[in-house]
XYZ file of N, CA and C in Angstrom:
699
model
N 0.766 -1.031 0.069
C -0.046 0.041 -0.064
C 0.748 1.292 -0.185
N 0.654 2.128 -1.051
C 1.372 3.383 -0.921
C 0.408 4.491 -0.519
N 0.994 5.667 -0.052
C 0.386 6.855 0.495
C -0.492 7.269 -0.744
N -0.051 7.265 -1.821
C -0.865 8.153 -3.046
C -1.685 6.987 -3.837
N -1.737 5.808 -3.032
C -2.283 4.705 -4.083
C -3.021 3.602 -3.201
N -3.995 3.906 -2.454
C -4.694 3.178 -1.598
C -5.839 2.706 -2.163
N -6.162 1.335 -2.031
C -7.315 0.689 -2.708
C -8.207 -0.208 -1.689
N -9.392 -0.097 -1.950
C -10.135 -1.087 -0.965
C -11.087 -1.786 -2.228
N -11.132 -3.267 -1.744
C -11.745 -4.010 -2.548
C -12.846 -4.427 -1.679
N -14.102 -4.703 -2.196
C -15.239 -5.367 -1.731
C -16.013 -6.384 -2.747
N -16.423 -7.525 -2.318
C -17.009 -8.452 -3.312
C -18.512 -8.750 -2.697
N -19.295 -9.097 -3.812
C -20.489 -9.403 -3.323
C -21.419 -9.887 -4.471
N -22.404 -10.953 -4.332
C -23.320 -11.310 -5.321
C -23.917 -10.028 -5.940
N -24.612 -10.276 -7.272
C -25.361 -8.990 -7.781
C -26.614 -8.632 -6.944
N -27.194 -9.320 -6.012
C -28.369 -8.885 -5.293
C -27.995 -8.308 -3.936
N -26.734 -8.217 -3.699
C -26.321 -7.632 -2.571
C -25.292 -6.407 -2.792
N -25.481 -5.727 -3.985
C -24.579 -4.798 -4.275
C -24.676 -3.816 -3.427
N -26.094 -3.218 -3.539
C -26.587 -2.006 -2.747
C -26.015 -1.987 -1.061
N -26.019 -3.319 -0.495
C -25.515 -3.256 0.799
C -24.021 -3.315 0.959
N -23.387 -3.847 -0.065
C -21.773 -3.713 0.056
C -21.433 -2.325 -0.518
N -22.056 -1.713 -1.025
C -21.910 -0.278 -1.389
C -21.913 0.518 -0.039
N -22.923 0.169 0.458
C -23.249 0.887 1.855
C -21.924 0.503 2.815
N -21.334 -0.603 2.910
C -20.254 -1.118 3.608
C -18.957 -0.488 3.160
N -18.866 -0.195 1.822
C -17.818 0.466 1.260
C -17.858 1.721 1.599
N -18.999 2.394 1.665
C -18.946 3.865 1.964
C -18.495 4.188 3.630
N -18.995 3.266 4.258
C -18.516 3.110 5.693
C -17.051 3.054 5.991
N -16.513 2.306 5.130
C -14.994 2.082 5.182
C -14.261 3.277 4.536
N -14.769 3.954 3.480
C -14.335 5.263 2.958
C -14.397 6.518 4.009
N -15.487 6.451 4.710
C -15.646 7.297 5.891
C -14.721 7.367 6.737
N -14.496 6.077 7.263
C -13.242 5.749 8.278
C -12.018 6.134 7.766
N -11.538 5.746 6.388
C -10.177 6.138 5.807
C -10.244 7.921 5.908
N -11.032 8.277 5.478
C -11.318 10.114 5.488
C -11.101 10.380 6.658
N -11.644 9.817 7.777
C -11.226 10.253 9.016
C -9.981 10.456 9.584
N -9.764 9.024 9.362
C -8.031 8.706 9.712
C -7.257 9.711 9.096
N -7.388 10.047 7.863
C -6.461 10.903 6.898
C -6.708 12.152 7.458
N -7.878 12.756 7.641
C -7.832 14.221 8.470
C -7.075 14.098 9.690
N -7.305 13.075 10.478
C -6.333 13.134 11.840
C -5.064 13.032 11.694
N -4.410 12.507 10.461
C -3.139 12.380 10.273
C -2.602 13.466 9.504
N -3.367 14.397 9.170
C -2.881 15.539 8.344
C -2.771 15.316 6.870
N -3.645 14.289 6.446
C -3.594 13.714 5.003
C -4.975 14.455 4.298
N -5.002 14.503 3.057
C -6.014 15.054 2.290
C -6.472 14.137 1.183
N -7.687 13.401 1.202
C -8.232 12.656 0.062
C -8.627 13.251 -0.910
N -8.452 13.020 -2.333
C -8.872 13.739 -3.543
C -9.870 13.090 -4.106
N -11.245 13.394 -4.104
C -12.275 12.478 -4.605
C -12.218 12.639 -6.117
N -11.640 13.713 -6.831
C -11.433 13.960 -8.101
C -10.710 12.657 -8.851
N -9.424 12.585 -8.221
C -8.489 11.457 -8.551
C -9.016 10.254 -8.273
N -9.991 9.981 -7.449
C -10.133 8.716 -6.836
C -11.196 8.000 -7.754
N -11.205 6.670 -8.261
C -12.149 6.107 -9.248
C -12.438 4.811 -8.596
N -13.691 4.306 -9.232
C -14.168 3.031 -8.861
C -14.436 2.180 -10.078
N -13.956 0.845 -9.815
C -14.028 0.043 -11.144
C -14.986 -1.265 -10.527
N -16.007 -1.531 -11.178
C -16.978 -2.539 -10.870
C -16.696 -3.657 -11.733
N -16.049 -4.730 -11.231
C -15.378 -5.823 -11.823
C -16.463 -6.973 -11.844
N -16.852 -7.207 -12.949
C -18.023 -8.391 -13.357
C -17.966 -9.162 -14.425
N -18.901 -10.095 -14.198
C -18.985 -11.048 -15.616
C -19.245 -10.205 -16.910
N -18.590 -10.506 -17.953
C -18.511 -9.637 -19.252
C -20.112 -9.525 -19.648
N -20.657 -10.871 -19.345
C -22.385 -10.825 -19.877
C -23.256 -10.237 -18.995
N -22.801 -9.614 -17.568
C -23.673 -8.957 -16.710
C -23.627 -7.616 -16.865
N -24.716 -6.814 -16.555
C -24.649 -5.423 -16.398
C -24.671 -4.893 -14.913
N -24.081 -3.790 -14.776
C -24.030 -3.205 -13.492
C -25.057 -2.089 -13.367
N -26.129 -1.921 -12.359
C -26.816 -0.794 -12.423
C -27.251 -0.652 -10.809
N -26.977 0.482 -10.211
C -27.166 0.610 -8.976
C -27.371 2.103 -8.651
N -28.256 2.516 -7.948
C -28.629 4.010 -7.760
C -27.969 4.546 -6.529
N -27.253 3.637 -5.844
C -26.513 3.988 -4.732
C -25.111 4.267 -5.044
N -24.752 5.662 -4.778
C -23.256 6.279 -4.809
C -22.382 5.875 -4.145
N -21.078 6.093 -4.499
C -19.795 5.880 -3.765
C -19.275 7.192 -3.539
N -18.914 7.455 -2.377
C -18.652 8.925 -1.778
C -17.318 8.965 -0.994
N -16.650 10.094 -1.199
C -15.597 10.410 -0.246
C -15.981 11.891 0.037
N -16.130 12.142 1.360
C -16.516 13.503 1.924
C -17.631 14.089 0.903
N -18.532 13.513 0.855
C -19.728 13.755 0.196
C -19.641 14.192 -1.388
N -18.494 13.844 -1.874
C -18.215 14.040 -3.217
C -18.497 12.456 -3.763
N -19.338 12.480 -4.836
C -19.739 11.131 -5.370
C -18.390 10.681 -6.371
N -17.891 9.587 -6.337
C -16.893 9.167 -7.077
C -17.476 8.584 -8.612
N -16.404 8.819 -9.532
C -16.628 8.397 -10.870
C -16.640 6.813 -10.995
N -17.627 6.089 -11.485
C -17.150 4.772 -11.864
C -16.729 4.567 -13.378
N -15.365 4.078 -13.376
C -14.909 4.070 -14.516
C -14.899 2.722 -15.110
N -14.734 2.249 -16.527
C -14.663 0.871 -17.005
C -13.167 0.429 -16.823
N -12.227 1.233 -16.633
C -10.770 0.646 -16.292
C -9.888 1.709 -15.939
N -8.998 1.058 -14.891
C -8.147 2.134 -14.267
C -6.633 1.399 -14.194
N -5.738 2.020 -14.009
C -4.250 1.699 -13.690
C -3.715 1.427 -12.482
N -3.409 0.406 -12.201
C -3.056 -0.301 -10.732
C -1.645 -0.675 -10.923
N -0.791 0.428 -10.247
C 0.721 0.197 -10.223
C 1.223 -0.326 -11.520
N 0.835 0.481 -12.795
C 1.397 0.080 -13.990
C 0.504 -0.819 -14.823
N -0.329 -1.427 -14.273
C -1.058 -2.507 -15.086
C -2.511 -2.127 -15.137
N -3.227 -1.980 -16.540
C -4.638 -1.514 -16.641
C -5.657 -2.827 -16.222
N -6.373 -2.541 -15.231
C -7.361 -3.494 -14.858
C -8.607 -2.902 -15.468
N -9.534 -3.847 -16.185
C -10.614 -3.296 -16.582
C -11.710 -4.041 -15.931
N -13.103 -3.667 -16.205
C -14.194 -4.190 -15.442
C -14.300 -5.773 -15.825
N -13.863 -6.120 -16.734
C -14.194 -7.673 -17.195
C -12.931 -8.441 -17.139
N -11.828 -8.003 -16.434
C -10.458 -8.638 -16.338
C -9.910 -9.416 -17.677
N -10.048 -8.574 -18.699
C -9.682 -8.947 -19.940
C -8.066 -7.947 -20.131
N -7.318 -8.319 -20.987
C -6.149 -7.393 -21.013
C -6.114 -6.359 -22.189
N -7.339 -6.123 -22.980
C -7.405 -5.392 -24.033
C -6.758 -3.873 -23.689
N -7.234 -3.437 -22.746
C -6.840 -1.923 -22.273
C -5.441 -1.958 -21.896
N -4.922 -2.964 -21.233
C -3.500 -2.804 -20.960
C -2.546 -3.087 -22.115
N -3.073 -3.754 -23.056
C -2.274 -4.004 -24.282
C -2.138 -2.897 -24.984
N -3.525 -2.168 -25.437
C -3.479 -0.763 -25.820
C -2.633 0.266 -25.343
N -2.437 0.219 -24.038
C -1.569 1.241 -23.305
C -0.138 0.859 -23.601
N 0.109 -0.498 -23.513
C 1.653 -1.059 -23.721
C 2.018 -0.689 -25.337
N 1.159 -0.979 -26.299
C 1.350 -0.571 -27.477
C 1.685 0.747 -27.879
N 0.745 1.617 -27.292
C 1.019 3.061 -27.402
C 2.142 3.734 -27.043
N 2.568 3.150 -25.531
C 3.826 3.581 -25.167
C 4.966 3.160 -26.117
N 4.828 1.848 -26.607
C 5.940 1.383 -27.357
C 6.161 2.253 -28.762
N 5.030 2.591 -29.269
C 5.070 3.277 -30.522
C 5.566 4.851 -30.200
N 5.279 5.243 -29.208
C 5.912 6.606 -28.683
C 7.292 6.569 -28.708
N 7.923 5.438 -28.010
C 9.411 5.376 -27.794
C 10.086 5.227 -29.151
N 9.318 4.329 -30.050
C 9.842 4.010 -31.187
C 9.973 5.200 -32.090
N 9.113 6.170 -32.008
C 9.018 7.354 -32.851
C 10.355 8.370 -32.388
N 10.330 8.204 -30.964
C 11.649 8.858 -30.696
C 13.108 8.113 -30.969
N 13.061 6.985 -31.144
C 14.236 6.295 -31.574
C 14.469 6.547 -33.205
N 13.420 6.563 -33.645
C 13.329 6.714 -35.076
C 14.203 7.911 -35.815
N 14.028 9.272 -34.969
C 14.564 10.506 -35.373
C 16.038 10.319 -35.338
N 16.775 9.436 -34.639
C 18.178 9.340 -34.549
C 18.762 8.132 -35.056
N 18.117 7.429 -35.848
C 18.435 6.269 -36.608
C 19.657 6.518 -37.280
N 19.587 7.458 -38.254
C 20.683 7.743 -39.208
C 21.987 8.180 -38.511
N 22.018 8.574 -37.495
C 23.185 8.796 -36.712
C 23.567 7.908 -35.419
N 22.816 6.801 -35.202
C 23.106 6.009 -34.332
C 23.626 4.701 -34.899
N 24.589 4.087 -34.327
C 24.997 2.776 -34.814
C 24.099 1.646 -34.434
N 23.936 0.572 -35.311
C 23.009 -0.451 -35.030
C 23.210 -1.005 -33.564
N 24.323 -1.128 -33.193
C 24.476 -1.676 -31.925
C 23.832 -0.913 -30.900
N 24.142 0.363 -30.901
C 23.436 1.260 -30.124
C 21.899 1.241 -29.926
N 21.248 1.166 -31.263
C 19.965 1.227 -31.493
C 19.399 -0.120 -31.054
N 19.926 -1.156 -31.055
C 19.518 -2.479 -30.364
C 19.747 -2.553 -29.100
N 20.614 -1.788 -28.440
C 20.749 -1.627 -27.000
C 19.510 -0.562 -26.442
N 19.167 0.456 -27.188
C 18.252 1.244 -26.775
C 17.001 0.541 -26.758
N 16.677 -0.331 -27.862
C 15.443 -0.975 -27.860
C 15.234 -1.726 -26.745
N 16.240 -2.428 -26.477
C 16.165 -3.515 -25.438
C 15.914 -2.829 -24.146
N 16.559 -1.677 -23.636
C 16.367 -0.733 -22.774
C 14.970 -0.002 -22.541
N 14.468 0.370 -23.451
C 13.368 1.095 -23.338
C 12.103 0.413 -23.742
N 11.955 -0.403 -24.571
C 10.882 -1.226 -25.029
C 10.634 -2.561 -24.221
N 11.666 -3.494 -24.258
C 11.443 -4.693 -23.714
C 10.727 -4.548 -22.168
N 11.327 -3.596 -21.273
C 10.913 -3.815 -20.157
C 9.414 -3.279 -19.907
N 8.869 -2.522 -20.654
C 7.625 -2.106 -20.891
C 6.533 -3.118 -21.351
N 7.029 -3.908 -22.212
C 6.236 -5.141 -22.686
C 6.146 -6.328 -21.723
N 7.557 -6.472 -21.139
C 7.415 -7.467 -20.016
C 6.739 -7.229 -18.723
N 6.551 -6.021 -18.357
C 6.261 -5.645 -17.034
C 4.754 -6.201 -16.799
N 5.021 -6.946 -15.624
C 3.536 -7.402 -15.066
C 3.344 -8.714 -15.899
N 4.226 -9.119 -16.910
C 3.833 -10.381 -17.615
C 3.373 -11.806 -16.851
N 3.848 -11.794 -15.511
C 3.387 -12.787 -14.743
C 1.907 -13.160 -14.635
N 1.173 -11.988 -14.662
C -0.162 -12.134 -14.753
C -0.886 -12.542 -16.085
N -0.150 -12.477 -17.149
C -0.774 -12.999 -18.548
C 0.270 -13.593 -19.204
N 0.865 -14.945 -18.504
C 2.090 -15.648 -18.978
C 1.682 -16.464 -19.996
N 0.537 -16.992 -20.052
C 0.157 -18.281 -21.184
C 0.301 -17.696 -22.591
N 1.670 -17.316 -22.881
C 2.343 -16.915 -24.388
C 3.168 -18.063 -24.677
N 3.491 -18.177 -26.152
C 4.343 -19.005 -26.847
C 5.730 -18.307 -26.634
N 6.205 -18.104 -25.323
C 7.594 -17.734 -25.326
C 8.191 -18.320 -24.063
N 9.346 -18.832 -24.271
C 10.191 -19.301 -23.102
C 10.441 -18.296 -22.069
N 10.648 -17.058 -22.334
C 11.063 -15.936 -21.459
C 10.010 -15.938 -20.599
N 8.670 -15.886 -21.053
C 7.533 -15.602 -20.139
C 7.401 -16.580 -19.396
N 7.629 -17.908 -19.793
C 7.535 -19.121 -18.922
C 8.623 -18.776 -17.628
N 9.894 -18.428 -18.131
C 11.013 -18.436 -17.188
C 10.539 -17.462 -16.130
N 10.033 -16.148 -16.529
C 9.920 -15.209 -15.590
C 8.537 -15.544 -14.519
N 7.655 -16.479 -15.100
C 6.624 -16.846 -14.316
C 7.004 -17.781 -13.441
N 7.827 -18.785 -13.608
C 8.221 -19.874 -12.755
C 9.392 -19.342 -11.759
N 9.964 -18.245 -12.173
C 10.979 -17.891 -11.259
C 10.410 -16.984 -10.191
N 9.203 -16.355 -10.644
C 8.368 -15.569 -9.569
C 7.564 -16.596 -8.628
N 7.333 -17.812 -9.109
C 6.465 -18.831 -8.384
C 7.496 -19.274 -7.320
N 8.855 -19.886 -7.976
C 9.790 -20.289 -7.150
C 10.267 -19.531 -5.898
N 10.259 -18.231 -6.075
C 10.486 -17.126 -5.155
C 9.327 -17.105 -4.059
N 8.203 -17.181 -4.511
C 6.963 -17.089 -3.834
C 7.104 -18.369 -2.683
N 7.595 -19.525 -3.432
C 7.475 -20.693 -2.495
C 8.413 -20.865 -1.539
N 9.636 -20.144 -1.558
C 10.692 -20.535 -0.930
C 11.003 -19.422 0.075
N 10.365 -18.126 -0.334
C 10.466 -17.126 0.580
C 9.024 -16.770 1.526
N 8.067 -17.441 0.942
C 6.961 -17.301 1.454
C 6.414 -15.873 1.340
N 6.752 -15.157 0.520
C 6.580 -13.448 0.514
C 6.171 -13.428 -0.853
N 5.275 -12.517 -1.173
C 4.158 -11.832 -0.206
C 3.371 -12.920 0.381
N 2.918 -13.026 1.447
C 2.055 -13.755 2.361
C 0.613 -13.974 1.837
N -0.077 -12.841 1.309
C -1.122 -13.050 0.833
C -1.236 -13.582 -0.512
N 0.032 -13.745 -1.329
C -0.147 -14.764 -2.444
C 0.269 -16.210 -2.067
N 1.279 -16.425 -1.135
C 1.586 -17.591 -0.635
C 0.531 -18.442 0.036
N -0.418 -17.572 0.535
C -1.760 -18.285 1.210
C -2.264 -19.175 0.230
N -2.269 -18.694 -1.198
C -3.007 -19.342 -2.014
C -2.577 -20.859 -2.450
N -1.373 -21.070 -2.012
C -0.628 -22.144 -2.308
C -0.916 -23.421 -1.388
N -1.240 -24.339 -1.939
C -1.436 -25.782 -1.242
C -0.684 -26.851 -1.894
N 0.228 -27.394 -0.941
C 1.134 -28.550 -1.828
C 0.531 -29.614 -1.360
N 0.794 -30.591 -2.166
C 0.358 -32.053 -2.340
C 1.377 -32.810 -1.414
N 0.707 -34.080 -0.774
C 1.593 -34.711 0.195
C 2.467 -35.523 -0.663
N 3.714 -35.159 -1.043
C 4.614 -35.841 -1.681
C 6.248 -35.308 -1.241
N 7.088 -36.322 -0.999
C 8.201 -36.136 -0.390
C 9.385 -36.022 -1.791
N 8.750 -36.444 -2.884
C 9.665 -36.309 -4.065
C 9.954 -35.021 -4.752
N 8.870 -34.193 -4.492
C 8.955 -32.809 -5.122
C 8.003 -31.920 -4.420
N 7.925 -30.629 -5.004
C 6.906 -29.718 -4.172
C 5.792 -29.537 -5.192
N 5.076 -30.506 -5.535
C 3.910 -30.272 -6.375
C 2.963 -29.456 -5.570
N 2.254 -28.614 -6.333
C 0.915 -27.728 -5.811
C -0.167 -28.256 -6.216
N -1.115 -28.214 -5.328
C -2.577 -28.623 -5.748
C -3.242 -27.673 -6.642
N -3.468 -27.869 -7.724
C -4.083 -26.670 -8.614
C -5.554 -26.167 -7.901
N -5.855 -24.958 -8.095
C -6.912 -24.191 -7.518
C -8.007 -24.446 -8.454
N -9.228 -24.623 -7.829
C -10.431 -24.757 -8.882
C -11.186 -23.426 -8.602
N -11.521 -22.716 -9.697
C -12.255 -21.233 -9.400
C -13.537 -21.560 -9.921
N -14.477 -20.974 -9.397
C -15.772 -21.219 -9.677
C -16.164 -20.016 -10.858
N -15.724 -18.954 -10.627
C -16.070 -18.008 -11.566
C -14.893 -17.387 -12.769
N -13.556 -17.996 -12.183
C -12.395 -17.461 -13.311
C -12.150 -18.729 -14.071
N -12.380 -18.660 -15.537
C -12.036 -19.701 -16.301
C -10.912 -19.118 -17.164
N -10.067 -18.082 -17.070
C -9.098 -17.689 -17.858
C -7.928 -18.731 -17.510
N -7.457 -19.153 -18.408
C -6.067 -20.029 -18.547
C -4.874 -18.904 -18.314
N -5.184 -18.024 -18.341
C -3.894 -17.134 -18.183
C -3.618 -16.699 -16.488
N -4.399 -17.148 -15.823
C -4.416 -16.901 -14.288
C -3.096 -17.381 -13.694
N -2.286 -16.809 -12.922
C -1.164 -17.071 -12.672
C -1.270 -18.434 -11.862
N -2.480 -18.581 -11.121
C -2.396 -19.793 -10.072
C -3.222 -20.919 -10.994
N -3.045 -20.654 -12.336
C -3.661 -21.814 -13.144
C -2.614 -22.240 -13.944
N -1.960 -21.175 -14.989
C -1.153 -21.687 -15.771
C 0.274 -22.071 -15.181
N 0.871 -20.866 -14.392
C 2.153 -21.123 -13.832
C 2.249 -22.467 -13.042
N 1.199 -22.861 -12.229
C 1.216 -23.722 -11.288
C 1.193 -25.233 -12.355
N 0.588 -25.055 -13.235
C 0.350 -26.199 -14.388
C 1.838 -26.699 -14.761
N 2.547 -25.621 -15.275
C 3.875 -25.773 -15.765
C 4.925 -26.136 -14.681
N 4.793 -25.500 -13.455
C 5.461 -25.770 -12.243
C 5.372 -27.459 -12.226
N 4.286 -28.008 -12.070
C 3.987 -29.440 -11.467
C 4.419 -30.254 -12.566
N 4.765 -29.619 -13.996
C 5.497 -30.642 -14.874
C 7.078 -30.643 -14.887
N 7.628 -29.846 -14.018
C 8.917 -29.598 -14.005
C 9.399 -31.180 -13.066
N 10.600 -31.411 -13.353
C 11.282 -32.353 -12.808
C 11.284 -32.370 -11.078
N 11.209 -33.081 -10.658
C 11.249 -33.000 -8.883
C 12.585 -32.482 -8.470
N 13.692 -32.881 -8.885
C 14.825 -32.375 -8.371
C 14.932 -30.841 -8.639
N 14.385 -30.454 -9.748
C 14.159 -28.967 -10.109
C 13.409 -28.102 -9.290
N 12.193 -28.801 -8.831
C 11.439 -28.246 -7.885
C 11.882 -27.980 -6.540
N 12.795 -29.030 -6.081
C 13.375 -28.975 -4.696
C 14.623 -27.899 -4.568
N 15.160 -27.288 -5.636
C 16.125 -26.350 -5.564
C 15.885 -25.126 -4.972
N 16.314 -24.984 -3.817
C 15.828 -23.646 -2.927
C 16.685 -22.348 -3.260
N 18.028 -22.654 -3.982
C 18.738 -21.387 -4.261
C 18.142 -20.714 -5.654
N 17.813 -19.433 -5.631
C 17.140 -18.788 -6.750
C 17.982 -18.952 -8.033
N 19.534 -18.706 -7.874
C 20.426 -18.394 -8.969
C 20.550 -19.937 -9.478
N 20.710 -20.748 -8.720
C 20.917 -22.344 -9.395
C 19.365 -22.745 -10.079
N 18.359 -22.061 -9.475
C 17.099 -22.694 -10.157
C 17.048 -21.977 -11.644
N 17.337 -20.764 -11.524
C 17.227 -20.043 -12.961
C 18.010 -20.703 -13.824
N 19.398 -20.790 -13.651
C 20.409 -21.778 -14.617
C 19.857 -22.986 -14.785
N 19.483 -23.850 -14.104
C 18.691 -25.087 -14.445
C 17.486 -25.183 -15.060
N 16.582 -24.436 -14.683
C 15.286 -24.046 -15.392
C 15.705 -23.563 -17.110
N 16.730 -22.899 -17.373
C 16.962 -22.352 -18.383
C 17.335 -23.472 -19.489
N 18.332 -24.577 -18.609
C 18.747 -25.557 -19.348
C 17.831 -26.633 -19.715
N 16.626 -26.578 -18.721
C 15.593 -27.497 -18.937
C 14.655 -27.151 -20.148
N 14.362 -25.961 -20.219
C 13.729 -25.739 -21.498
C 14.550 -25.489 -22.741
N 15.860 -25.295 -22.698
C 16.583 -25.469 -23.805
C 16.533 -26.971 -24.428
N 16.663 -27.803 -23.325
C 16.676 -29.290 -23.796
C 15.183 -29.695 -24.413
N 14.373 -28.975 -23.935
C 13.055 -29.445 -24.609
C 12.674 -28.922 -25.993
N 13.521 -27.846 -26.199
C 13.243 -26.916 -27.476
C 13.905 -27.641 -28.682
């Protein structure tokens, strides 16, 4: 949680939306009271609400969401620490954002291409373009790329052996096996996306050799993991 990026989540069935918005307003009132007591000021204009729902369902509620008597705007998508989350949990808005930023950077690099050596242009592209494309890719790692596989599994390995962050580690249930660290796949009643971290990455993790799963050293794991995928290709 950051001082300028506090978020509140609340979930409910469709027939309980009004009651849950009332609870949300109560929480917002408490946050506002705490902020005033600690010399902070909330900005209702910069505060947004996103209603995440099934893409086939519609949201309609006459009950407003407020901060200091100012009604908050309900938007179809919002940026969360660099990742654009929309109301149906698809990646279209985030992809549009990444592509737009990429084109902007390419235009800037294009202007200097005639006076920049190829080696420097390649380095600039890797420095300015690749990080933006791969940022947050652990969330949508079901792509035909070994690099995304490696990043997802490296993240999962760190999660398993450091047990941090705890709110994500709590999602993991290990199978009763002494030969490896197999993870029991989660069953999601509402989420059907194969791109979810705890569906795709766990499935790939469970397919790794047992001795690879049992490597606790992150550097050794990365090296062995790369060799493992190289041997498969």
